[in-house]
Tab-separated table of C-alpha atoms and ligand atoms in Angstrom:
chain	number	residue	atom	x	y	z
X	1	MET	CA	141.775	147.904	45.844
X	2	GLU	CA	140.978	144.990	43.704
X	3	ASN	CA	140.931	142.025	45.992
X	4	GLU	CA	138.889	143.859	48.876
X	5	LEU	CA	135.309	143.212	49.144
X	6	GLN	CA	133.001	146.225	49.671
X	7	VAL	CA	131.928	146.649	53.477
X	8	ARG	CA	128.414	145.967	52.302
X	9	ASP	CA	129.315	142.758	50.634
X	10	ARG	CA	131.154	141.630	53.769
X	11	LEU	CA	128.067	142.224	56.084
X	12	ILE	CA	125.908	140.344	53.800
X	13	ILE	CA	128.126	137.451	53.482
X	14	SER	CA	128.509	137.496	57.401
X	15	GLN	CA	124.856	137.568	58.024
X	16	PHE	CA	124.334	134.913	55.485
X	17	ILE	CA	126.780	132.461	56.906
X	18	GLU	CA	125.641	133.221	60.401
X	19	ALA	CA	122.378	131.639	59.469
X	20	LEU	CA	123.888	128.233	58.329
X	21	PRO	CA	124.117	125.386	60.814
X	22	GLU	CA	127.402	124.023	59.448
X	23	ALA	CA	130.831	125.527	60.232
X	24	VAL	CA	131.646	128.168	57.404
X	25	ILE	CA	134.604	130.381	56.722
X	26	VAL	CA	134.546	132.768	53.767
X	27	ILE	CA	138.112	134.262	52.554
X	28	ASP	CA	138.767	136.675	49.715
X	29	ALA	CA	141.179	136.450	46.742
X	30	ALA	CA	144.123	137.106	48.907
X	31	ASP	CA	143.428	134.161	51.240
X	32	ARG	CA	142.232	136.604	54.140
X	33	VAL	CA	139.213	135.715	56.241
X	34	VAL	CA	136.349	137.703	55.328
X	35	ALA	CA	133.681	136.023	57.743
X	36	VAL	CA	133.377	133.157	60.007
X	37	ASN	CA	130.223	131.875	61.560
X	38	ALA	CA	129.573	130.737	65.037
X	39	PRO	CA	130.062	126.896	64.329
X	40	ALA	CA	133.180	127.686	62.835
X	41	ARG	CA	134.399	129.970	65.631
X	42	VAL	CA	133.544	126.928	68.045
X	43	LEU	CA	136.062	124.581	66.109
X	44	PHE	CA	138.659	127.346	65.424
X	45	PRO	CA	138.582	130.128	68.102
X	46	VAL	CA	141.648	131.595	66.733
X	47	LEU	CA	139.970	132.551	63.351
X	48	ARG	CA	139.453	136.187	62.893
X	49	PRO	CA	138.309	138.305	60.193
X	50	ASP	CA	141.178	139.973	58.176
X	51	ASP	CA	143.519	137.173	59.344
X	52	LEU	CA	145.363	135.288	56.782
X	53	LEU	CA	144.070	131.818	56.552
X	54	ALA	CA	147.344	130.305	56.688
X	55	ARG	CA	148.009	131.985	59.935
X	56	SER	CA	145.232	130.473	61.948
X	57	LEU	CA	144.780	127.206	60.051
X	58	ARG	CA	148.083	125.532	59.989
X	59	ALA	CA	147.195	122.665	57.652
X	60	PRO	CA	149.135	122.332	54.537
X	61	ASP	CA	146.727	120.128	52.739
X	62	VAL	CA	144.040	122.741	53.161
X	63	LEU	CA	146.079	125.676	51.838
X	64	ASP	CA	147.117	123.369	48.785
X	65	ALA	CA	143.433	122.658	48.265
X	66	VAL	CA	142.578	126.302	48.342
X	67	LYS	CA	145.233	127.068	45.874
X	68	ARG	CA	144.043	124.349	43.558
X	69	VAL	CA	140.414	125.620	43.800
X	70	ARG	CA	141.470	129.077	43.005
X	71	ALA	CA	143.442	127.728	39.966
X	72	THR	CA	140.909	125.387	38.571
X	73	GLY	CA	137.711	126.754	39.790
X	74	ALA	CA	136.525	123.253	40.477
X	75	PRO	CA	135.438	122.496	44.240
X	76	GLU	CA	137.778	120.372	46.327
X	77	ARG	CA	137.205	118.030	49.407
X	78	VAL	CA	140.075	117.386	51.825
X	79	THR	CA	140.473	115.712	55.233
X	80	TRP	CA	143.053	116.570	57.938
X	81	LEU	CA	144.095	115.721	61.402
X	82	GLU	CA	144.626	118.274	64.125
X	83	ARG	CA	146.781	116.953	66.893
X	84	VAL	CA	146.701	119.750	69.202
X	85	PRO	CA	145.105	120.287	71.774
X	86	VAL	CA	143.350	117.098	71.355
X	87	GLU	CA	143.272	114.889	68.195
X	88	ARG	CA	140.488	115.831	65.744
X	89	PHE	CA	139.756	114.777	62.301
X	90	PHE	CA	138.232	117.359	59.986
X	91	GLU	CA	136.789	117.433	56.571
X	92	LEU	CA	136.864	120.553	54.427
X	93	HIS	CA	134.897	121.480	51.326
X	94	ALA	CA	136.305	124.431	49.292
X	95	ALA	CA	134.184	126.196	46.554
X	96	SER	CA	134.897	129.381	44.834
X	97	MET	CA	132.182	131.907	44.434
X	98	GLU	CA	132.399	134.327	41.595
X	99	GLY	CA	129.785	136.611	40.316
X	100	GLN	CA	129.181	139.948	38.741
X	101	HIS	CA	128.300	141.534	41.993
X	102	PHE	CA	131.033	140.041	44.222
X	103	GLU	CA	134.697	140.177	44.249
X	104	PRO	CA	136.050	136.560	44.027
X	105	THR	CA	135.724	134.823	47.280
X	106	MET	CA	135.957	131.160	48.417
X	107	ILE	CA	133.384	129.283	50.757
X	108	LEU	CA	135.085	126.841	53.048
X	109	THR	CA	132.590	124.465	54.842
X	110	LEU	CA	134.061	122.361	57.699
X	111	ARG	CA	132.948	119.268	59.508
X	112	ASP	CA	134.348	117.829	62.581
X	113	LEU	CA	134.427	113.984	61.857
X	114	SER	CA	136.322	113.067	65.059
X	115	GLU	CA	133.142	111.382	66.538
X	116	VAL	CA	132.125	109.588	63.221
X	117	ARG	CA	135.831	108.182	62.990
X	118	ARG	CA	135.901	107.039	66.678
X	119	VAL	CA	132.564	105.293	66.290
X	120	GLU	CA	133.793	103.661	63.118
X	121	ARG	CA	136.955	102.643	64.589
X	122	MET	CA	135.118	101.070	67.543
X	123	ARG	CA	132.840	99.207	65.166
X	124	VAL	CA	135.818	97.707	63.308
X	125	ASP	CA	137.611	96.816	66.615
X	126	PHE	CA	134.452	95.295	67.973
X	127	VAL	CA	134.013	93.100	64.837
X	128	ALA	CA	137.456	91.957	65.113
X	129	ASN	CA	137.405	91.266	68.774
X	130	ALA	CA	134.162	89.216	68.615
X	131	SER	CA	135.454	87.249	65.727
X	132	HIS	CA	138.670	86.527	67.520
X	133	GLU	CA	136.803	85.442	70.592
X	134	LEU	CA	134.809	82.895	68.654
X	135	ARG	CA	137.635	81.775	66.457
X	136	THR	CA	139.508	79.974	69.337
X	137	PRO	CA	136.742	77.710	70.536
X	138	LEU	CA	135.775	77.158	67.171
X	139	ALA	CA	139.174	75.902	65.949
X	140	SER	CA	139.422	73.768	68.894
X	141	LEU	CA	135.924	72.252	68.341
X	142	LEU	CA	136.977	71.493	64.732
X	143	GLY	CA	140.072	70.022	65.805
X	144	PHE	CA	138.468	67.668	68.217
X	145	ILE	CA	135.854	66.464	65.664
X	146	GLU	CA	138.552	65.613	63.146
X	147	THR	CA	140.411	63.700	65.884
X	148	LEU	CA	137.101	61.866	66.693
X	149	GLN	CA	136.469	61.061	63.084
X	150	GLY	CA	140.177	59.906	62.575
X	151	SER	CA	142.474	58.642	65.157
X	152	ALA	CA	140.239	58.440	68.127
X	153	ARG	CA	137.172	56.861	66.410
X	154	GLU	CA	137.212	53.708	68.269
X	155	ASP	CA	138.828	54.843	71.609
X	156	ALA	CA	135.955	55.160	74.066
X	157	LYS	CA	137.987	56.848	76.704
X	158	ALA	CA	139.379	59.417	74.583
X	159	ARG	CA	135.997	60.270	73.113
X	160	ALA	CA	134.517	60.796	76.478
X	161	LYS	CA	137.286	63.163	77.316
X	162	PHE	CA	137.132	65.025	74.107
X	163	LEU	CA	133.551	65.387	74.202
X	164	SER	CA	133.571	67.064	77.613
X	165	ILE	CA	136.218	69.560	76.260
X	166	MET	CA	134.039	70.110	73.191
X	167	ARG	CA	130.967	70.851	75.549
X	168	GLU	CA	132.904	73.489	77.393
X	169	GLN	CA	134.086	75.213	74.139
X	170	ALA	CA	130.418	75.142	72.689
X	171	GLN	CA	129.364	76.618	76.155
X	172	ARG	CA	131.868	79.415	75.866
X	173	MET	CA	130.582	80.212	72.383
X	174	ALA	CA	127.004	80.136	73.575
X	175	ARG	CA	127.955	82.418	76.457
X	176	LEU	CA	129.680	84.907	74.155
X	177	VAL	CA	126.845	84.963	71.577
X	178	ASN	CA	124.238	85.503	74.454
X	179	ASP	CA	126.198	88.390	75.812
X	180	LEU	CA	126.705	89.895	72.460
X	181	LEU	CA	122.841	89.550	71.656
X	182	SER	CA	122.074	91.073	75.336
X	183	LEU	CA	124.435	93.942	74.595
X	184	SER	CA	122.922	94.851	71.089
X	185	ARG	CA	119.373	94.505	72.580
X	186	ILE	CA	120.202	97.018	75.445
X	187	GLU	CA	121.995	99.356	73.186
X	188	GLN	CA	118.847	99.359	70.737
X	189	ASN	CA	116.828	100.567	73.722
X	190	LEU	CA	119.315	102.766	75.394
X	191	HIS	CA	117.223	105.962	74.784
X	192	LEU	CA	114.037	104.255	76.372
X	193	ARG	CA	114.031	104.471	79.999
X	194	PRO	CA	112.390	101.341	81.667
X	195	GLN	CA	109.466	102.398	83.683
X	196	ALA	CA	108.445	99.452	86.039
X	197	ALA	CA	108.478	99.452	89.715
X	198	VAL	CA	111.180	96.788	90.816
X	199	ASP	CA	111.972	95.493	94.164
X	200	ILE	CA	115.640	95.691	94.206
X	201	VAL	CA	115.872	94.066	97.473
X	202	ALA	CA	114.151	90.880	96.166
X	203	ILE	CA	116.749	90.904	93.313
X	204	LEU	CA	119.764	90.958	95.560
X	205	ARG	CA	118.338	88.239	97.885
X	206	HIS	CA	117.732	86.119	94.697
X	207	ILE	CA	121.185	86.691	93.432
X	208	ALA	CA	122.588	85.940	96.963
X	209	ASP	CA	120.716	82.603	96.866
X	210	THR	CA	121.465	81.758	93.115
X	211	LEU	CA	125.222	82.469	93.610
X	212	ALA	CA	125.579	80.780	97.020
X	213	PRO	CA	126.790	77.567	95.446
X	214	MET	CA	129.404	79.518	93.263
X	215	ALA	CA	130.580	81.313	96.518
X	216	SER	CA	131.038	78.190	98.420
X	217	ASP	CA	132.811	76.518	95.291
X	218	ASN	CA	135.208	79.497	95.585
X	219	ASP	CA	135.381	79.334	99.364
X	220	VAL	CA	133.834	82.905	99.626
X	221	SER	CA	131.275	84.020	102.127
X	222	LEU	CA	128.519	86.380	100.699
X	223	LYS	CA	127.292	88.996	103.174
X	224	LEU	CA	124.018	90.640	102.375
X	225	ASP	CA	123.014	93.874	104.026
X	226	VAL	CA	119.906	95.172	102.573
X	227	PRO	CA	116.909	97.353	104.008
X	228	GLY	CA	113.406	95.868	104.322
X	229	ASN	CA	112.327	97.243	101.035
X	230	ALA	CA	113.405	99.561	98.194
X	231	ILE	CA	111.584	100.051	94.995
X	232	VAL	CA	113.341	101.458	92.107
X	233	THR	CA	112.158	102.462	88.469
X	234	GLY	CA	113.599	100.032	86.023
X	235	ASP	CA	113.481	96.542	84.401
X	236	ARG	CA	113.678	93.617	86.576
X	237	ASP	CA	115.692	91.330	84.249
X	238	GLU	CA	118.154	93.766	83.614
X	239	LEU	CA	118.741	94.737	87.207
X	240	LEU	CA	119.071	91.125	87.916
X	241	ARG	CA	121.824	91.048	85.155
X	242	VAL	CA	123.661	93.902	86.890
X	243	ALA	CA	123.638	92.413	90.237
X	244	GLU	CA	124.749	88.997	88.859
X	245	ASN	CA	127.524	90.334	86.974
X	246	LEU	CA	128.977	92.461	89.788
X	247	VAL	CA	128.459	89.597	92.399
X	248	GLU	CA	129.953	87.081	89.965
X	249	ASN	CA	132.880	89.107	89.172
X	250	ALA	CA	133.460	89.827	93.064
X	251	ILE	CA	133.536	86.182	93.520
X	252	LYS	CA	135.535	85.181	90.558
X	253	TYR	CA	138.253	87.822	90.667
X	254	GLY	CA	137.892	89.256	94.305
X	255	ALA	CA	138.689	85.979	96.063
X	256	SER	CA	141.574	84.905	93.844
X	257	ASP	CA	144.284	85.397	96.458
X	258	SER	CA	144.572	83.084	99.348
X	259	ARG	CA	144.228	85.089	102.342
X	260	SER	CA	141.248	83.994	104.158
X	261	SER	CA	140.331	87.528	105.302
X	262	SER	CA	139.696	88.432	101.613
X	263	ARG	CA	137.420	85.775	100.943
X	264	LYS	CA	134.402	87.866	101.647
X	265	VAL	CA	131.933	89.602	99.276
X	266	GLU	CA	129.584	92.126	100.704
X	267	ILE	CA	126.502	93.223	98.816
X	268	SER	CA	124.783	96.108	100.574
X	269	LEU	CA	121.980	98.654	99.606
X	270	ALA	CA	121.418	102.256	100.894
X	271	ALA	CA	118.836	104.826	100.045
X	272	LYS	CA	120.340	108.354	99.604
X	273	GLN	CA	118.254	111.437	98.527
X	274	ARG	CA	115.896	109.611	96.242
X	275	GLN	CA	118.583	107.507	95.051
X	276	CYS	CA	119.246	103.918	95.744
X	277	VAL	CA	122.793	102.832	95.910
X	278	LEU	CA	124.041	99.165	95.314
X	279	THR	CA	127.322	98.324	96.457
X	280	VAL	CA	129.374	95.088	95.720
X	281	ARG	CA	132.622	94.987	97.594
X	282	ASP	CA	135.344	92.520	97.456
X	283	HIS	CA	138.469	92.316	99.443
X	284	GLY	CA	140.616	90.663	96.743
X	285	PRO	CA	143.807	91.823	94.694
X	286	GLY	CA	142.153	95.057	93.500
X	287	ILE	CA	142.595	96.789	89.996
X	288	ALA	CA	145.446	99.057	89.220
X	289	PRO	CA	144.122	102.635	88.541
X	290	GLU	CA	145.369	102.670	84.806
X	291	HIS	CA	142.701	100.001	84.145
X	292	LEU	CA	139.972	101.475	85.816
X	293	PRO	CA	138.699	103.940	82.972
X	294	ARG	CA	138.775	100.965	80.499
X	295	LEU	CA	137.202	98.385	82.467
X	296	THR	CA	133.762	98.766	81.136
X	297	GLU	CA	134.926	98.822	77.435
X	298	ARG	CA	133.851	95.668	75.439
X	299	PHE	CA	136.428	92.821	75.730
X	300	TYR	CA	138.653	94.833	77.940
X	301	ARG	CA	140.137	92.523	80.498
X	302	VAL	CA	142.962	93.150	83.125
X	303	ASP	CA	144.279	89.637	82.596
X	304	PRO	CA	142.693	87.965	79.511
X	305	GLY	CA	143.983	84.405	80.469
X	306	GLN	CA	142.485	84.727	84.022
X	307	SER	CA	139.203	85.797	82.490
X	308	ARG	CA	138.835	83.136	79.960
X	309	ALA	CA	139.945	80.545	82.404
X	310	LYS	CA	136.996	81.608	84.711
X	311	GLY	CA	134.579	81.441	81.835
X	312	GLY	CA	134.493	85.263	81.270
X	313	THR	CA	133.597	86.802	77.934
X	314	GLY	CA	135.090	90.381	78.699
X	315	LEU	CA	131.564	91.747	78.207
X	316	GLY	CA	129.984	91.571	81.602
X	317	LEU	CA	130.868	95.230	82.725
X	318	ALA	CA	129.897	96.629	79.258
X	319	ILE	CA	126.463	95.091	79.780
X	320	VAL	CA	126.330	96.547	83.200
X	321	LYS	CA	127.266	99.946	82.021
X	322	HIS	CA	124.768	100.111	79.439
X	323	ILE	CA	121.867	98.800	81.686
X	324	VAL	CA	122.896	101.539	84.279
X	325	ALA	CA	122.915	104.174	81.310
X	326	ARG	CA	119.540	103.021	80.305
X	327	HIS	CA	118.222	103.400	83.742
X	328	ARG	CA	119.512	106.861	84.066
X	329	GLY	CA	121.826	105.460	86.994
X	330	ARG	CA	125.497	105.867	87.770
X	331	LEU	CA	128.215	103.299	87.816
X	332	GLY	CA	131.185	103.899	90.238
X	333	ILE	CA	134.349	101.754	90.399
X	334	GLU	CA	136.945	102.243	93.156
X	335	SER	CA	139.923	99.877	93.830
X	336	LYS	CA	143.148	99.829	95.744
X	337	LEU	CA	145.714	97.284	94.953
X	338	GLY	CA	145.865	94.724	97.672
X	339	GLU	CA	142.817	95.869	99.441
X	340	GLY	CA	139.808	95.148	97.187
X	341	THR	CA	137.291	96.665	94.615
X	342	THR	CA	133.940	98.293	95.250
X	343	PHE	CA	131.236	98.533	92.326
X	344	SER	CA	128.542	100.977	93.174
X	345	VAL	CA	125.322	101.593	91.153
X	346	SER	CA	122.937	104.282	92.023
X	347	LEU	CA	119.472	103.925	90.591
X	348	PRO	CA	116.413	106.284	90.938
X	349	LEU	CA	113.961	105.272	93.419
X	350	TYR	CA	110.392	104.625	92.056
X	351	GLY	CA	108.151	107.674	91.876
X	352	ASP	CA	110.998	110.028	90.944
A	1	ADP	P1	134.909	89.117	82.188
A	1	ADP	O1	133.877	88.243	81.416
A	1	ADP	O2	136.240	88.966	81.736
A	1	ADP	O3	134.661	88.859	83.630
A	1	ADP	P2	133.880	91.823	82.750
A	1	ADP	O4	133.478	92.710	81.735
A	1	ADP	O5	132.949	91.453	83.670
A	1	ADP	O6	134.418	90.560	81.954
A	1	ADP	O7	135.025	92.366	83.409
A	1	ADP	C1	136.201	92.758	82.822
A	1	ADP	C2	137.511	92.643	83.605
A	1	ADP	O8	137.430	93.485	84.725
A	1	ADP	C3	137.712	91.200	84.040
A	1	ADP	O9	138.278	90.501	82.995
A	1	ADP	C4	138.664	91.547	85.162
A	1	ADP	O10	139.967	91.639	84.807
A	1	ADP	C5	138.207	92.926	85.730
A	1	ADP	N1	137.460	92.817	86.983
A	1	ADP	C6	136.143	92.784	86.973
A	1	ADP	N2	135.576	92.717	88.375
A	1	ADP	C7	136.697	92.746	89.087
A	1	ADP	C8	136.779	92.671	90.630
A	1	ADP	N3	135.815	92.670	91.360
A	1	ADP	N4	138.182	92.450	90.889
A	1	ADP	C9	139.144	92.513	90.237
A	1	ADP	N5	139.194	92.645	88.789
A	1	ADP	C10	137.860	92.653	88.272
């Protein structure tokens, strides 16, 4: 038959593409699958030799491209989105192969670009979010500067008031820039596990002392329950940052309702099978389950107005997540509406 490839040719093609790292499908002149290599079988498990391409790959753009390549002989590149079972974005390169020794065939090379696209989207969103966060305090600063240069030039009382607001706005921008820089520094070193021996008990005592004034301003009692000592493998400054962010959040958000029983934040540490588990628990309003998976995303806040009013940048938990990942630790969040929230961080003990 004219369009059929010889058995020997099929075997050679199969073995040849099986050695390639990219997902490759070869079809014959009648659009039947001649061979599929392992990476392509992973992407499209339904693809079987001898099937019609159109039966297993229901992407009209791909089939059109195949037709065009067949008509013109020129290679084509198409991208398409698969929605089922999960959303995936693919790129396909189609090129025909005709020679004296082969029946006409076409080589389809596939790439799953879903991850690349997701990262690109995250990058775009991140830049948009960061600019948006900086724009508000910047606009407010510019507004006050203009007022001070104009109508309020000679008004000492207004000047003092405006300068104090301007200071607050500038501090907000400084906090944001500092958090952005920390995040990028931690991300750059994500693959490097910190190696120092760090006294985590000393860190927790230090944080409880430093945050005592904030706790008392918020009418919160801090309870510390730690063993005599515990040494973990890590980076002291980064672990300080983790404890500080979690305890600060517990004070800021956990004690935001008025019941006196809820105005307590417990910091505890326990050693469990070569791991050390730090727990920060509040008895505040809690977080609804739909927010929990997104809480550690950059700039994700349950209540953006409340977060900004409390001086939040929306980056604290993203920083915590990255530091914990760098330490090869685990971050857990449990919360019940009306009962409170518990953040736990498990870290490897030193020597493991
Ligand atoms: P922020 O700078 O806004 O505090 P975070 O990344 O530290 O940013 O926290 C993200 C969001 O998670 C907060 O805006 C808040 O809505 C929620 N959150 C964090 N900790 C708690 C907590 N202990 N109780 C309730 N909500 C919390």
